[in-house]
Amino acid sequence: MQNIVWSAKNNAFFYELDLVYYERAGWDISDVIPISEQVFQQFTNPPPRKIRVVGPNGLPAWGDAPPPPPPTPEELQQQAEYEKRQLLRLVREKIDIYQDAVDFGMATGDEKRLLDAWREYRIILYRV
């Protein structure tokens, strides 16, 4: 097993044998300290809504992840269009069922009213 080190400056773990490659690449790893396998395992897979930060003692710690950015206008538009398509699919299914009952002369008064209501809703939905 390789020795693992921690760099607070980089908020990163490194395998000790790889440090030479990071130095050659220009990384400042002058602050590395040995770290246990247990600490490495604990701080490599963040819990939900957490990010690894450097704690006040210079060791890894969990901090709150920043909230996601608000959706862009384009994302909101895409979401609205998706929801509209889903609603239209549902409306089509409902209308088909009630229309079949009407076409076969099997519709009750309630089913006829529901057919009219679903058709009206479809018109309103298309206008959105």
Short mmCIF file of C-alpha atoms in Angstrom, two decimals:
data_model
loop_
_atom_site.label_atom_id
_atom_site.label_comp_id
_atom_site.label_asym_id
_atom_site.label_seq_id
_atom_site.Cartn_x
_atom_site.Cartn_y
_atom_site.Cartn_z
CA MET A 1 0.00 0.00 0.00
CA GLN A 2 1.26 3.46 -0.87
CA ASN A 3 1.66 6.20 1.69
CA ILE A 4 -0.89 8.97 1.32
CA VAL A 5 -0.20 12.63 2.01
CA TRP A 6 -2.47 15.65 2.34
CA SER A 7 -1.92 19.19 1.05
CA ALA A 8 -4.06 21.88 2.64
CA LYS A 9 -2.88 24.39 0.01
CA ASN A 10 -4.35 22.19 -2.72
CA ASN A 11 -7.18 20.64 -0.68
CA ALA A 12 -5.96 17.36 -2.14
CA PHE A 13 -4.58 13.94 -1.32
CA PHE A 14 -1.56 12.53 -3.13
CA TYR A 15 0.27 9.24 -3.17
CA GLU A 16 3.71 9.97 -1.81
CA LEU A 17 5.42 8.21 -4.73
CA ASP A 18 3.63 10.55 -7.19
CA LEU A 19 4.75 13.82 -5.57
CA VAL A 20 7.70 14.22 -7.91
CA TYR A 21 5.33 14.36 -10.91
CA TYR A 22 3.21 17.06 -9.30
CA GLU A 23 6.32 19.09 -8.44
CA ARG A 24 7.51 18.82 -12.04
CA ALA A 25 4.08 20.02 -13.19
CA GLY A 26 4.43 23.14 -11.03
CA TRP A 27 2.20 22.24 -8.10
CA ASP A 28 3.10 23.77 -4.75
CA ILE A 29 3.11 20.73 -2.49
CA SER A 30 5.47 22.10 0.12
CA ASP A 31 2.87 21.63 2.86
CA VAL A 32 2.17 17.90 2.46
CA ILE A 33 1.75 15.86 5.62
CA PRO A 34 1.21 12.12 6.07
CA ILE A 35 -2.42 11.12 6.43
CA SER A 36 -3.99 7.83 7.46
CA GLU A 37 -5.83 5.54 5.07
CA GLN A 38 -8.90 6.02 7.28
CA VAL A 39 -8.86 9.82 6.84
CA PHE A 40 -8.27 9.40 3.12
CA GLN A 41 -11.28 7.07 2.80
CA GLN A 42 -13.44 9.34 4.96
CA PHE A 43 -12.78 12.43 2.85
CA THR A 44 -12.74 11.14 -0.72
CA ASN A 45 -16.48 10.52 -1.18
CA PRO A 46 -18.53 13.49 0.01
CA PRO A 47 -21.91 13.03 1.64
CA PRO A 48 -24.88 14.68 -0.10
CA ARG A 49 -24.66 18.48 -0.29
CA LYS A 50 -21.15 18.53 1.20
CA ILE A 51 -17.74 19.39 -0.21
CA ARG A 52 -14.28 18.78 1.15
CA VAL A 53 -12.73 21.87 2.70
CA VAL A 54 -9.64 22.57 4.74
CA GLY A 55 -10.60 22.62 8.39
CA PRO A 56 -9.24 25.12 10.94
CA ASN A 57 -6.60 22.56 11.95
CA GLY A 58 -5.39 22.28 8.34
CA LEU A 59 -6.86 18.82 7.88
CA PRO A 60 -9.69 17.80 5.57
CA ALA A 61 -13.22 18.52 6.78
CA TRP A 62 -16.73 18.63 5.30
CA GLY A 63 -18.32 21.96 4.50
CA ASP A 64 -21.67 22.83 3.03
CA ALA A 65 -21.76 22.76 -0.75
CA PRO A 66 -22.96 26.01 -2.33
CA PRO A 67 -26.53 25.89 -3.57
CA PRO A 68 -26.92 25.12 -7.25
CA PRO A 69 -27.28 28.16 -9.48
CA PRO A 70 -30.83 29.11 -10.39
CA PRO A 71 -31.99 27.71 -13.71
CA THR A 72 -31.36 29.83 -16.76
CA PRO A 73 -34.30 31.18 -18.76
CA GLU A 74 -33.55 28.55 -21.41
CA GLU A 75 -33.63 25.76 -18.81
CA LEU A 76 -36.92 27.06 -17.44
CA GLN A 77 -38.34 27.15 -20.96
CA GLN A 78 -37.21 23.57 -21.62
CA GLN A 79 -38.71 22.42 -18.33
CA ALA A 80 -42.02 24.13 -19.10
CA GLU A 81 -42.13 22.59 -22.58
CA TYR A 82 -41.41 19.15 -21.13
CA GLU A 83 -44.18 19.51 -18.55
CA LYS A 84 -46.58 20.72 -21.24
CA ARG A 85 -45.80 17.67 -23.41
CA GLN A 86 -46.39 15.39 -20.42
CA LEU A 87 -49.73 17.05 -19.66
CA LEU A 88 -50.79 16.87 -23.31
CA ARG A 89 -49.97 13.16 -23.35
CA LEU A 90 -52.18 12.65 -20.29
CA VAL A 91 -54.98 14.74 -21.81
CA ARG A 92 -54.81 12.74 -25.04
CA GLU A 93 -55.15 9.47 -23.11
CA LYS A 94 -58.15 10.75 -21.15
CA ILE A 95 -59.88 12.15 -24.24
CA ASP A 96 -59.30 8.91 -26.16
CA ILE A 97 -60.94 6.85 -23.42
CA TYR A 98 -64.00 9.07 -23.09
CA GLN A 99 -64.30 9.54 -26.86
CA ASP A 100 -64.37 5.77 -27.32
CA ALA A 101 -67.24 5.54 -24.84
CA VAL A 102 -69.12 8.26 -26.77
CA ASP A 103 -68.38 6.66 -30.18
CA PHE A 104 -69.77 3.31 -29.02
CA GLY A 105 -72.81 4.90 -27.41
CA MET A 106 -71.68 3.69 -24.00
CA ALA A 107 -70.82 7.03 -22.37
CA THR A 108 -72.59 8.07 -19.21
CA GLY A 109 -73.56 11.66 -18.59
CA ASP A 110 -70.54 12.05 -16.31
CA GLU A 111 -68.22 10.66 -18.99
CA LYS A 112 -69.59 13.10 -21.57
CA ARG A 113 -69.02 16.01 -19.17
CA LEU A 114 -65.50 14.76 -18.45
CA LEU A 115 -64.79 14.52 -22.18
CA ASP A 116 -65.86 18.14 -22.64
CA ALA A 117 -63.79 19.22 -19.62
CA TRP A 118 -60.66 17.43 -20.88
CA ARG A 119 -61.11 18.95 -24.35
CA GLU A 120 -61.48 22.41 -22.85
CA TYR A 121 -58.36 21.83 -20.75
CA ARG A 122 -56.47 20.74 -23.88
CA ILE A 123 -57.40 23.99 -25.64
CA ILE A 124 -56.23 26.03 -22.66
CA LEU A 125 -53.02 24.00 -22.44
CA TYR A 126 -52.24 24.56 -26.13
CA ARG A 127 -52.62 28.31 -25.59
CA VAL A 128 -49.95 28.33 -22.89
#
